[in-house]
GROMACS .gro file of N, CA and C in nm:
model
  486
    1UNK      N    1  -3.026   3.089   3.365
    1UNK     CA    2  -3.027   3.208   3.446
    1UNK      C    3  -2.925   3.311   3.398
    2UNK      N    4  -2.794   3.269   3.330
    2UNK     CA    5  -2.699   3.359   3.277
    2UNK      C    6  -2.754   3.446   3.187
    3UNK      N    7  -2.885   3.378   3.093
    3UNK     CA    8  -2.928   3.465   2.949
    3UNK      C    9  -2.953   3.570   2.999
    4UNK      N   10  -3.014   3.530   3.114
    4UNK     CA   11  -3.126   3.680   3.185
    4UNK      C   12  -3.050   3.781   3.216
    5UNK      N   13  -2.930   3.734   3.220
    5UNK     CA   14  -2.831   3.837   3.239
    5UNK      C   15  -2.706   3.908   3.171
    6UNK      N   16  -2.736   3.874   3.069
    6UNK     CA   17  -2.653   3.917   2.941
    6UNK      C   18  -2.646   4.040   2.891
    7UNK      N   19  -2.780   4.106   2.885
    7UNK     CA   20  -2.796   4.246   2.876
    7UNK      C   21  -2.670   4.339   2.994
    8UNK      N   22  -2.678   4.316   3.117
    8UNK     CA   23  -2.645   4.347   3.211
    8UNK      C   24  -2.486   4.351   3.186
    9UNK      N   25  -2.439   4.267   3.173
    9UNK     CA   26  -2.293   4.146   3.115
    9UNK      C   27  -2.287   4.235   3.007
   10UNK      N   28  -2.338   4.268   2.902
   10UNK     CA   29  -2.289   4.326   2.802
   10UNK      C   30  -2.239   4.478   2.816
   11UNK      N   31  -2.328   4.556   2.884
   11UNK     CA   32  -2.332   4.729   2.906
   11UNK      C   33  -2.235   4.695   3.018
   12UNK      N   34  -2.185   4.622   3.119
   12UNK     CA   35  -2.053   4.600   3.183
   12UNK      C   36  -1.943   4.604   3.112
   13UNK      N   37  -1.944   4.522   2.959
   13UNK     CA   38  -1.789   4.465   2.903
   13UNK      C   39  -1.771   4.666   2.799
   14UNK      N   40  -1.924   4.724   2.779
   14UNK     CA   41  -1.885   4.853   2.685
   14UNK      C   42  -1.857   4.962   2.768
   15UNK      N   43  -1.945   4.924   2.918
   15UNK     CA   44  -1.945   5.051   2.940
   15UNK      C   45  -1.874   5.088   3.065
   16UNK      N   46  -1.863   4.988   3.137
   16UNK     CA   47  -1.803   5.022   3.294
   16UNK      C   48  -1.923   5.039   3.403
   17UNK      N   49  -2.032   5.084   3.352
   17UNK     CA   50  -2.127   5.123   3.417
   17UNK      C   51  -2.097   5.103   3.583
   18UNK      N   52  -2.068   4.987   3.619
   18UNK     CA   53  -2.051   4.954   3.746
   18UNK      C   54  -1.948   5.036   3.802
   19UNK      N   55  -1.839   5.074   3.778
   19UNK     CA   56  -1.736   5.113   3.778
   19UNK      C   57  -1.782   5.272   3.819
   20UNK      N   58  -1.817   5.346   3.732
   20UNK     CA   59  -1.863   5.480   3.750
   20UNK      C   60  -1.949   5.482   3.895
   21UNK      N   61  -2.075   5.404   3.886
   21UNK     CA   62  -2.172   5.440   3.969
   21UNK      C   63  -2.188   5.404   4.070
   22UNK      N   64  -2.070   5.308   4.111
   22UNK     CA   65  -2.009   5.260   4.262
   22UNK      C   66  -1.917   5.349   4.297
   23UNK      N   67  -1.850   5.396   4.224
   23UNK     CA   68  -1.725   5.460   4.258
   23UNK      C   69  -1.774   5.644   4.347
   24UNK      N   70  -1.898   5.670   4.252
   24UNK     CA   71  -1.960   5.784   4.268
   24UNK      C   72  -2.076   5.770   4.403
   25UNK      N   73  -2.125   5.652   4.414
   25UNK     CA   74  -2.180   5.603   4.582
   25UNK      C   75  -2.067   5.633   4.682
   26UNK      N   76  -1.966   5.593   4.648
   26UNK     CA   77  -1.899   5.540   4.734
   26UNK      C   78  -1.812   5.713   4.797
   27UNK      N   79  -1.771   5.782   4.716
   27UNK     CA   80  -1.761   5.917   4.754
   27UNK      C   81  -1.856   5.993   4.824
   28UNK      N   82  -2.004   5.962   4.805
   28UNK     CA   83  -2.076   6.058   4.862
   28UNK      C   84  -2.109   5.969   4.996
   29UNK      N   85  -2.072   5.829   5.051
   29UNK     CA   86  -2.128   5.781   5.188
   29UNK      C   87  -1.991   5.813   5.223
   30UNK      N   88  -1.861   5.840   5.167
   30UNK     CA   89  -1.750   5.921   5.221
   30UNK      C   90  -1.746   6.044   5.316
   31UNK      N   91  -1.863   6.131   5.263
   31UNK     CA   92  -1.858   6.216   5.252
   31UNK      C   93  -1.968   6.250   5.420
   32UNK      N   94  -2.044   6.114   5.462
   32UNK     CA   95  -2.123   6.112   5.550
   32UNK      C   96  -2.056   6.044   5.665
   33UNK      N   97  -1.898   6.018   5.661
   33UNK     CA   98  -1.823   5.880   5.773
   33UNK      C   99  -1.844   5.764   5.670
   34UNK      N  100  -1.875   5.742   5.606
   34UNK     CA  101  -1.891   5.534   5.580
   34UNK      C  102  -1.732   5.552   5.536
   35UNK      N  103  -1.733   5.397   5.522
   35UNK     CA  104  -1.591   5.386   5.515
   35UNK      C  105  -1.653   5.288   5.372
   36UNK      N  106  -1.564   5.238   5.251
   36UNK     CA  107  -1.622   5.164   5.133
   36UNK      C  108  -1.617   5.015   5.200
   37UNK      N  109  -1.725   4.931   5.165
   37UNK     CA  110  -1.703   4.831   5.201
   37UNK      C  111  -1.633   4.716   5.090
   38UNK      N  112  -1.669   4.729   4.980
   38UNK     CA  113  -1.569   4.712   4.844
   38UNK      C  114  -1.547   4.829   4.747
   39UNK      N  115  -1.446   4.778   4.682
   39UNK     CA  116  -1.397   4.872   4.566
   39UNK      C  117  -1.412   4.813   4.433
   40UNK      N  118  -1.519   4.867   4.371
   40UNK     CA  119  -1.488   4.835   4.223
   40UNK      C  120  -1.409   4.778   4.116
   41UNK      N  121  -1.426   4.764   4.018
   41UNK     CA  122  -1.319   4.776   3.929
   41UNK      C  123  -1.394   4.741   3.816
   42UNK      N  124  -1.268   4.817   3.691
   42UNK     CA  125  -1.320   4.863   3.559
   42UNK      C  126  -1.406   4.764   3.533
   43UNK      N  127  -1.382   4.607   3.539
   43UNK     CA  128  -1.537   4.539   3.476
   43UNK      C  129  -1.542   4.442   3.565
   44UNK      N  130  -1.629   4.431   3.607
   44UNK     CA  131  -1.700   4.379   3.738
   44UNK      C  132  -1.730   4.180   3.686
   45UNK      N  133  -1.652   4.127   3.554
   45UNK     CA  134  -1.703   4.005   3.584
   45UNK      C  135  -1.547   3.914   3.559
   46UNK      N  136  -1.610   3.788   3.623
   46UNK     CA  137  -1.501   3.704   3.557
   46UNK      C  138  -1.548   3.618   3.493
   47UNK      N  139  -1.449   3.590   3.413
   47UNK     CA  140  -1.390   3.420   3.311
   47UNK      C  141  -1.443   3.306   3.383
   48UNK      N  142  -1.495   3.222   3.311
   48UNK     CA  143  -1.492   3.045   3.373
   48UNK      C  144  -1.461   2.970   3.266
   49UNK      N  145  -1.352   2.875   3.314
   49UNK     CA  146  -1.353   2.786   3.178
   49UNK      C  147  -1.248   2.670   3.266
   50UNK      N  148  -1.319   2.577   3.238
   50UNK     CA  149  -1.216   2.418   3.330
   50UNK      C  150  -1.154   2.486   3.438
   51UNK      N  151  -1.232   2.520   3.560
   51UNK     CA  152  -1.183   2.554   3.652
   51UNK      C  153  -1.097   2.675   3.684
   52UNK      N  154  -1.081   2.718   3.587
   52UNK     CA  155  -1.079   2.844   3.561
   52UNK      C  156  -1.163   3.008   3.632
   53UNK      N  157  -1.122   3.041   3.672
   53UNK     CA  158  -1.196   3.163   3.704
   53UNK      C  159  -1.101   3.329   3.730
   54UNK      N  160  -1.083   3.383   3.607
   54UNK     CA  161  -1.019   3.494   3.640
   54UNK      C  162  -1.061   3.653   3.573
   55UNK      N  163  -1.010   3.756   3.612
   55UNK     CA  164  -1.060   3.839   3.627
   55UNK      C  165  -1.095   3.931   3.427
   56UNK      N  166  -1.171   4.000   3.356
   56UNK     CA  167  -1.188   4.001   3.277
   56UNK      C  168  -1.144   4.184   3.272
   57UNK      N  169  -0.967   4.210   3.187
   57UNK     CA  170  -0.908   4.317   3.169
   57UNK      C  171  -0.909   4.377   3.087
   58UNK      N  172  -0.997   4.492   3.042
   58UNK     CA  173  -0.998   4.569   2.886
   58UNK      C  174  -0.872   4.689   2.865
   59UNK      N  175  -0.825   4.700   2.760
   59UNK     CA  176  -0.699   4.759   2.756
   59UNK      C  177  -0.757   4.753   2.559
   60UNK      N  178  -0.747   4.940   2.573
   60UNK     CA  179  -0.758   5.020   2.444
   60UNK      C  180  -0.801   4.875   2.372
   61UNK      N  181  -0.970   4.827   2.381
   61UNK     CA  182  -1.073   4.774   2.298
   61UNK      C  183  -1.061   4.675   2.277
   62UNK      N  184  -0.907   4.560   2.381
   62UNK     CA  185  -0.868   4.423   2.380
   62UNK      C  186  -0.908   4.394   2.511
   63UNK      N  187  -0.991   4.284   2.533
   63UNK     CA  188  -0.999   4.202   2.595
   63UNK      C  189  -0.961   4.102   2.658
   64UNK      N  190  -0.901   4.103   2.807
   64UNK     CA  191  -0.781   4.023   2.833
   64UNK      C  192  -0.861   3.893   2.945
   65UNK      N  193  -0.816   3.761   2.925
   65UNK     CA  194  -0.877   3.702   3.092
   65UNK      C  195  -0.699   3.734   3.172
   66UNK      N  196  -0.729   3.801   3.235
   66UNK     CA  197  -0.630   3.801   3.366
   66UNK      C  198  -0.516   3.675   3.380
   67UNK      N  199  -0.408   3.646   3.390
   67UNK     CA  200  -0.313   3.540   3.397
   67UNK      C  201  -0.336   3.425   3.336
   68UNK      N  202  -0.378   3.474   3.158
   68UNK     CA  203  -0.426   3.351   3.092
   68UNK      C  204  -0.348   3.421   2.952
   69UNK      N  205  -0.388   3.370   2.843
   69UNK     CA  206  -0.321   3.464   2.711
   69UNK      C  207  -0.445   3.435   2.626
   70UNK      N  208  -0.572   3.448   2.703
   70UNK     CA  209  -0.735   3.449   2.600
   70UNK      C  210  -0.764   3.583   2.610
   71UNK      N  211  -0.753   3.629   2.453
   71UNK     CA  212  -0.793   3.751   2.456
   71UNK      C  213  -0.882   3.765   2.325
   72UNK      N  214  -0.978   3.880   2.370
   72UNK     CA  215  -1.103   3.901   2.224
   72UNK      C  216  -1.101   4.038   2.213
   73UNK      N  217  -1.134   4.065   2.080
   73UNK     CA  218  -1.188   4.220   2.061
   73UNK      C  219  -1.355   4.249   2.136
   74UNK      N  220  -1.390   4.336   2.145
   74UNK     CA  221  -1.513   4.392   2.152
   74UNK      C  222  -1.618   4.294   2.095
   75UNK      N  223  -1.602   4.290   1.951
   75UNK     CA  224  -1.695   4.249   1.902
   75UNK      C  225  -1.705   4.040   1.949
   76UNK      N  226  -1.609   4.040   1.970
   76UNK     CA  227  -1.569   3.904   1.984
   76UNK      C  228  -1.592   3.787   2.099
   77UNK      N  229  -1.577   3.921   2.234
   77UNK     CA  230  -1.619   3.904   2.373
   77UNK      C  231  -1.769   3.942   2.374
   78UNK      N  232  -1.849   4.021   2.299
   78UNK     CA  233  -1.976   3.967   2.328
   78UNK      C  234  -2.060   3.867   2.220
   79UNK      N  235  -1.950   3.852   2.114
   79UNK     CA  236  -2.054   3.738   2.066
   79UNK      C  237  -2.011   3.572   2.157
   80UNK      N  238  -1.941   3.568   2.261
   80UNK     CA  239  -1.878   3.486   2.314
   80UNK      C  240  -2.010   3.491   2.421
   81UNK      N  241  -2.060   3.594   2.502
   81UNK     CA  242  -2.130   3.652   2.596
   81UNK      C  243  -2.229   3.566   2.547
   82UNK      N  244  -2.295   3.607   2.444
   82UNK     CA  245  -2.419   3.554   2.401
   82UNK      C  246  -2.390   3.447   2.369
   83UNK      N  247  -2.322   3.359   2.274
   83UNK     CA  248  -2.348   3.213   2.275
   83UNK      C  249  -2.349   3.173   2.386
   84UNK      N  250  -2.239   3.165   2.485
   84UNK     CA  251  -2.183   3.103   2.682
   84UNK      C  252  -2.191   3.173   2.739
   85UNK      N  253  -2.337   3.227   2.778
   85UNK     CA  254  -2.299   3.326   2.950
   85UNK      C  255  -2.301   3.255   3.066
   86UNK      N  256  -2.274   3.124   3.034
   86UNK     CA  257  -2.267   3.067   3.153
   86UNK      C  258  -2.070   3.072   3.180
   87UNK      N  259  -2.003   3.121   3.115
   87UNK     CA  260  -1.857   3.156   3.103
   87UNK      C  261  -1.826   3.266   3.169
   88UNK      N  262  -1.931   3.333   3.184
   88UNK     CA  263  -1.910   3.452   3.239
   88UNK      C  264  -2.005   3.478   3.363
   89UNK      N  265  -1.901   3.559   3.488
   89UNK     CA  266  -1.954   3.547   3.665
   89UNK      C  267  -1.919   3.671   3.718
   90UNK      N  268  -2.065   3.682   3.782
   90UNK     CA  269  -2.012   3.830   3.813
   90UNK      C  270  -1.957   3.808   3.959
   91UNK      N  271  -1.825   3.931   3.944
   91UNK     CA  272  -1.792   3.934   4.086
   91UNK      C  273  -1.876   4.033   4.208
   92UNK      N  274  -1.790   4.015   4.325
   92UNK     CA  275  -1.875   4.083   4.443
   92UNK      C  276  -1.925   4.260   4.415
   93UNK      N  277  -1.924   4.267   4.309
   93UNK     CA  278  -1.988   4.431   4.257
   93UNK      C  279  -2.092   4.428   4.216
   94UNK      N  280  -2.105   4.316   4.132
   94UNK     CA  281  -2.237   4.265   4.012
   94UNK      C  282  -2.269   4.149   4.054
   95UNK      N  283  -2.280   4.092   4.154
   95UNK     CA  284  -2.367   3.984   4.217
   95UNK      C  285  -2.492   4.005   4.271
   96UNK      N  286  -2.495   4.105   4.346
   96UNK     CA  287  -2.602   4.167   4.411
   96UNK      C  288  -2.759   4.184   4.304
   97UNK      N  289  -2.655   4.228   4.179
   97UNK     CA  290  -2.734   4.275   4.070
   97UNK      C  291  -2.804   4.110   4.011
   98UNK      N  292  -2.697   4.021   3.968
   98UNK     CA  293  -2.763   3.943   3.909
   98UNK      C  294  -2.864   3.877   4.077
   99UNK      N  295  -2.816   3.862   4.156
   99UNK     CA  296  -2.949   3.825   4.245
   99UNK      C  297  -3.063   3.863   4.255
  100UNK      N  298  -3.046   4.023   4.208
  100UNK     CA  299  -3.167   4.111   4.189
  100UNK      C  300  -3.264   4.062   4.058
  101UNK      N  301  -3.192   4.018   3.955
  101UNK     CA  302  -3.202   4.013   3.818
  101UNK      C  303  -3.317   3.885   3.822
  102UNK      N  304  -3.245   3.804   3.842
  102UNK     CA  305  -3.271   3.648   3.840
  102UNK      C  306  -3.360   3.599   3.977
  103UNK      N  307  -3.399   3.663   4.064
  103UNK     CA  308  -3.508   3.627   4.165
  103UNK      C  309  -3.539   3.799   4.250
  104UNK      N  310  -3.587   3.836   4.159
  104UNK     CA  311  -3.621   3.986   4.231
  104UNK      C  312  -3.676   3.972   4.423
  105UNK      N  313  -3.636   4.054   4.524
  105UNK     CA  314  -3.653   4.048   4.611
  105UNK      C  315  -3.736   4.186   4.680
  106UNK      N  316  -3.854   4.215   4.738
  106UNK     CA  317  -3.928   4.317   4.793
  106UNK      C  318  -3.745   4.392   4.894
  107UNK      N  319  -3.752   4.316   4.984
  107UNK     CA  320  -3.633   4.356   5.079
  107UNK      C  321  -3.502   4.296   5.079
  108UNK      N  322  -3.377   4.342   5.124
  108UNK     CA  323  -3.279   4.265   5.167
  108UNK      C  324  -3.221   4.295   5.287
  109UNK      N  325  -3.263   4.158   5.368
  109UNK     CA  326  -3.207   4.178   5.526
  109UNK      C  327  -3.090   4.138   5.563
  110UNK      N  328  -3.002   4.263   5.636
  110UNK     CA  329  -2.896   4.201   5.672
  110UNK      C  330  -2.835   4.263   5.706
  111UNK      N  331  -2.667   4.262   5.815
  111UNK     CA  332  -2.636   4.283   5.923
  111UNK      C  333  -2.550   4.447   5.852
  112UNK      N  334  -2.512   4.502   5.916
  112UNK     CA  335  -2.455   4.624   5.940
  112UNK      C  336  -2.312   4.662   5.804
  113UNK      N  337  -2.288   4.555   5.817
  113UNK     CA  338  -2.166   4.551   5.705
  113UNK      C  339  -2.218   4.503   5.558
  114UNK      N  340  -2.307   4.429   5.610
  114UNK     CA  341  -2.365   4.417   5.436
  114UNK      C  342  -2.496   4.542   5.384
  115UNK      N  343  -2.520   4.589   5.472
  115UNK     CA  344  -2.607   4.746   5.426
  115UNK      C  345  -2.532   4.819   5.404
  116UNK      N  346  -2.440   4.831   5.490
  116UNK     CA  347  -2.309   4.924   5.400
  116UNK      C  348  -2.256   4.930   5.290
  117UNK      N  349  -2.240   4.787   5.242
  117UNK     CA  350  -2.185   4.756   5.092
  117UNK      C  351  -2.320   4.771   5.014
  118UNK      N  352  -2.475   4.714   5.013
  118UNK     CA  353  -2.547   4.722   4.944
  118UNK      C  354  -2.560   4.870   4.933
  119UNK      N  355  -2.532   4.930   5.024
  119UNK     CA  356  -2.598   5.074   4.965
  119UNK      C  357  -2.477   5.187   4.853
  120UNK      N  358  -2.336   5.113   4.852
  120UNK     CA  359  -2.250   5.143   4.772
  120UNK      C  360  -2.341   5.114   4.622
  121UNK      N  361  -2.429   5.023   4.647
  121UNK     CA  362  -2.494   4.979   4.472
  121UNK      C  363  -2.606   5.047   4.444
  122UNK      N  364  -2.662   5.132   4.533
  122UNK     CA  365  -2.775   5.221   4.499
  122UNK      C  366  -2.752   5.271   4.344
  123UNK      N  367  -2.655   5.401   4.341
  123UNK     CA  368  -2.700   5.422   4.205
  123UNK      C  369  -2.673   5.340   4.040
  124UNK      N  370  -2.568   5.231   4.107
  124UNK     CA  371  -2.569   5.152   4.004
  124UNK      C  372  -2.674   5.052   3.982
  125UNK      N  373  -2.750   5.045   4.054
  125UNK     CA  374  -2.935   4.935   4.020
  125UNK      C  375  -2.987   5.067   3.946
  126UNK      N  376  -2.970   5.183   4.001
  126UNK     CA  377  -3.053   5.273   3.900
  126UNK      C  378  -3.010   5.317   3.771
  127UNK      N  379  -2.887   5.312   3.744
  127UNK     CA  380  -2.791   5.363   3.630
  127UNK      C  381  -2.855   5.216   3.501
  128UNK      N  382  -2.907   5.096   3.568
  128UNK     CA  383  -2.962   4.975   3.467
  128UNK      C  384  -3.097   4.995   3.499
  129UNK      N  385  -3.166   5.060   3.568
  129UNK     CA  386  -3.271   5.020   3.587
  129UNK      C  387  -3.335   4.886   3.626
  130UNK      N  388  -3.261   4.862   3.742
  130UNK     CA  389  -3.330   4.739   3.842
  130UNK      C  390  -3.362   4.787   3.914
  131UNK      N  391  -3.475   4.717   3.969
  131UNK     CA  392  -3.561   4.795   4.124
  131UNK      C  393  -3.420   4.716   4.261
  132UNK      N  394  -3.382   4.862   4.330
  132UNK     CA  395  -3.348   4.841   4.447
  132UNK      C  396  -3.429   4.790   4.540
  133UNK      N  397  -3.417   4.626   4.595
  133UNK     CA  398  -3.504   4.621   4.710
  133UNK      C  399  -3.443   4.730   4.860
  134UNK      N  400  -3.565   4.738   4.950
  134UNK     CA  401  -3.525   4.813   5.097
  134UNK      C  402  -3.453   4.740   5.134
  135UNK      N  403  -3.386   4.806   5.210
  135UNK     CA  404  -3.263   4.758   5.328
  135UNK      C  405  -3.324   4.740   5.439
  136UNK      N  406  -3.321   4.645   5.517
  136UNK     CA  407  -3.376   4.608   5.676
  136UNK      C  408  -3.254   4.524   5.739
  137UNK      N  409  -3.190   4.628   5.847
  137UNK     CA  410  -3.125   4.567   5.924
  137UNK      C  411  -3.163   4.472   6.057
  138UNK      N  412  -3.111   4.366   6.011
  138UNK     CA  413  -3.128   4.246   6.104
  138UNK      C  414  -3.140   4.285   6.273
  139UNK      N  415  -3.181   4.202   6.327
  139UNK     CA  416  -3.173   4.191   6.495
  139UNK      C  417  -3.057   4.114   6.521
  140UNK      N  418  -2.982   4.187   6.592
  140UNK     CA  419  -2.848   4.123   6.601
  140UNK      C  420  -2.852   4.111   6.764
  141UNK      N  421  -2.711   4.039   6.817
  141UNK     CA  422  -2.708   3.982   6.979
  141UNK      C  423  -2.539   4.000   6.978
  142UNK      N  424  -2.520   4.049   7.110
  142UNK     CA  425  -2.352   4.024   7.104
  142UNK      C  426  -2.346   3.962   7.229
  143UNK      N  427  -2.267   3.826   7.261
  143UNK     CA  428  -2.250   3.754   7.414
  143UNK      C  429  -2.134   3.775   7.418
  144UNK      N  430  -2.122   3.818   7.555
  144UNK     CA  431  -1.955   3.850   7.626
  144UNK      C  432  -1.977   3.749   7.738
  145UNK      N  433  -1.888   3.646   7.705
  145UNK     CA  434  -1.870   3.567   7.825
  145UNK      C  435  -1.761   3.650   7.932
  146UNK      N  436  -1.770   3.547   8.066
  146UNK     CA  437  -1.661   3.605   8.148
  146UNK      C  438  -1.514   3.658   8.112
  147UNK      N  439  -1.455   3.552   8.018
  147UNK     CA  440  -1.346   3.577   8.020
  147UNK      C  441  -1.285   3.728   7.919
  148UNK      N  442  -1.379   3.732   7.822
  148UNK     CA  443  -1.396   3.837   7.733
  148UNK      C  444  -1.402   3.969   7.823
  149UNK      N  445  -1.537   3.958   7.896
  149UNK     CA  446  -1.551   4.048   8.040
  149UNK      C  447  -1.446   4.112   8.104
  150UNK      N  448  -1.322   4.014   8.154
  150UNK     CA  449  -1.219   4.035   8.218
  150UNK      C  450  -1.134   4.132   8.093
  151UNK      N  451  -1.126   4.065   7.988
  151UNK     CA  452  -1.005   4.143   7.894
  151UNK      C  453  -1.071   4.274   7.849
  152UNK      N  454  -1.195   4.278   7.843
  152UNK     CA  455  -1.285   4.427   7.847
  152UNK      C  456  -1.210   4.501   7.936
  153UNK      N  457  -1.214   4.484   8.102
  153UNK     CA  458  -1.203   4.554   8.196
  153UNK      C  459  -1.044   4.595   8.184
  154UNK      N  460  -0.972   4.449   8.156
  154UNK     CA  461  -0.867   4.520   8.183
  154UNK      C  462  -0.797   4.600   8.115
  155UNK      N  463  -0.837   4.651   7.959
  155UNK     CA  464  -0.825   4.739   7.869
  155UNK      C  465  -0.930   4.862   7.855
  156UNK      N  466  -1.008   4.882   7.986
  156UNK     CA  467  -1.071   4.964   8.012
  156UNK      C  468  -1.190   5.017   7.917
  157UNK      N  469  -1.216   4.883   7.850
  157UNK     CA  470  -1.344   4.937   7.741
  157UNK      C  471  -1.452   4.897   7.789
  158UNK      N  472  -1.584   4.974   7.785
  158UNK     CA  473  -1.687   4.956   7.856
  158UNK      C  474  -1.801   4.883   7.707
  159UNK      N  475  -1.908   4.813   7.772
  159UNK     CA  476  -1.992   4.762   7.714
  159UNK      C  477  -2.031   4.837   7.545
  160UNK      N  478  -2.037   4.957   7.585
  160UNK     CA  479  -2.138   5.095   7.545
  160UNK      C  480  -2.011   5.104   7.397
  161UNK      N  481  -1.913   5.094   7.428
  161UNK     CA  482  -1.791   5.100   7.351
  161UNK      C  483  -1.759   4.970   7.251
  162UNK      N  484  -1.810   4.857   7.280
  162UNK     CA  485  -1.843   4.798   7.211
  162UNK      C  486  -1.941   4.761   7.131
   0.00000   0.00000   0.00000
């Protein structure tokens, strides 16, 4: 399942792609009230190796794993990509994507805080050209027992307010 995603993994380690086109979502649902539900960063995957898992830092065309001393050039980190992409994981920026990648989905359902963050990835599914599935927010339930009830009232917040 990693191969399938190597292409993806690669235009991440040259280009940032993720980086730009989250960052540029994320200003314009600014710009409507949203608040970001994550924040980016320059390359969206990590390292695995014996338990290992840390964050993957480019600095002027060197390749760093985060609190380790493994480092590759350009050319070096993706011929690494392509032999072991199972070494390489995307974090909560580029997950969405490889889920998309590796079992394409018509919709993705789900609660209020995770449509928020999926829709931070709109133009980055389009910046690779993956099909965005629709967003369908779930049927949700909130139970206020009594005692909750009482600490409602006595802080004067009404139902409607919650």
């Amino acid at each position: 399942l990693k191969q399938l995603f190597i292409p993806y993994a690669e235009r991440e380690l040259k280009e940032q792609v993720s980086y730009a086109n989250v960052n540029e979502s994320i200003a314009a649902l600014n710009k409507l009230g949203f608040k970001a539900q994550v924040n980016p960063r320059e390359i969206n995957l990590f390292y695995l190796k014996d338990g290992l898992r840390e964050r993957i830092i480019e600095s002027n065309g060197n390749y760093k794993v985060n609190n380790t001393e493994i480092s590759w050039s350009q050319d070096e980190i993706l011929n690494h990509l392509n032999e072991s992409p199972e070494s390489f994981s995307p974090n909560v920026i580029m997950r969405p994507l490889y889920q998309e990648v590796i079992l394409p989905n018509l919709c993705y359902i789900g609660g209020g805080g995770e449509l928020a963050y999926w829709l931070e990835l709109k133009s980055y599914f389009d910046a690779v050209n993956v099909t965005f599935p629709m967003l369908l927010l779930r049927n949700s339930v909130l139970l206020i027992d009594q005692k909750q009830r009482k600490k409602m009232q006595g802080l004067h917040i009404s139902e409607k307010e919650i």
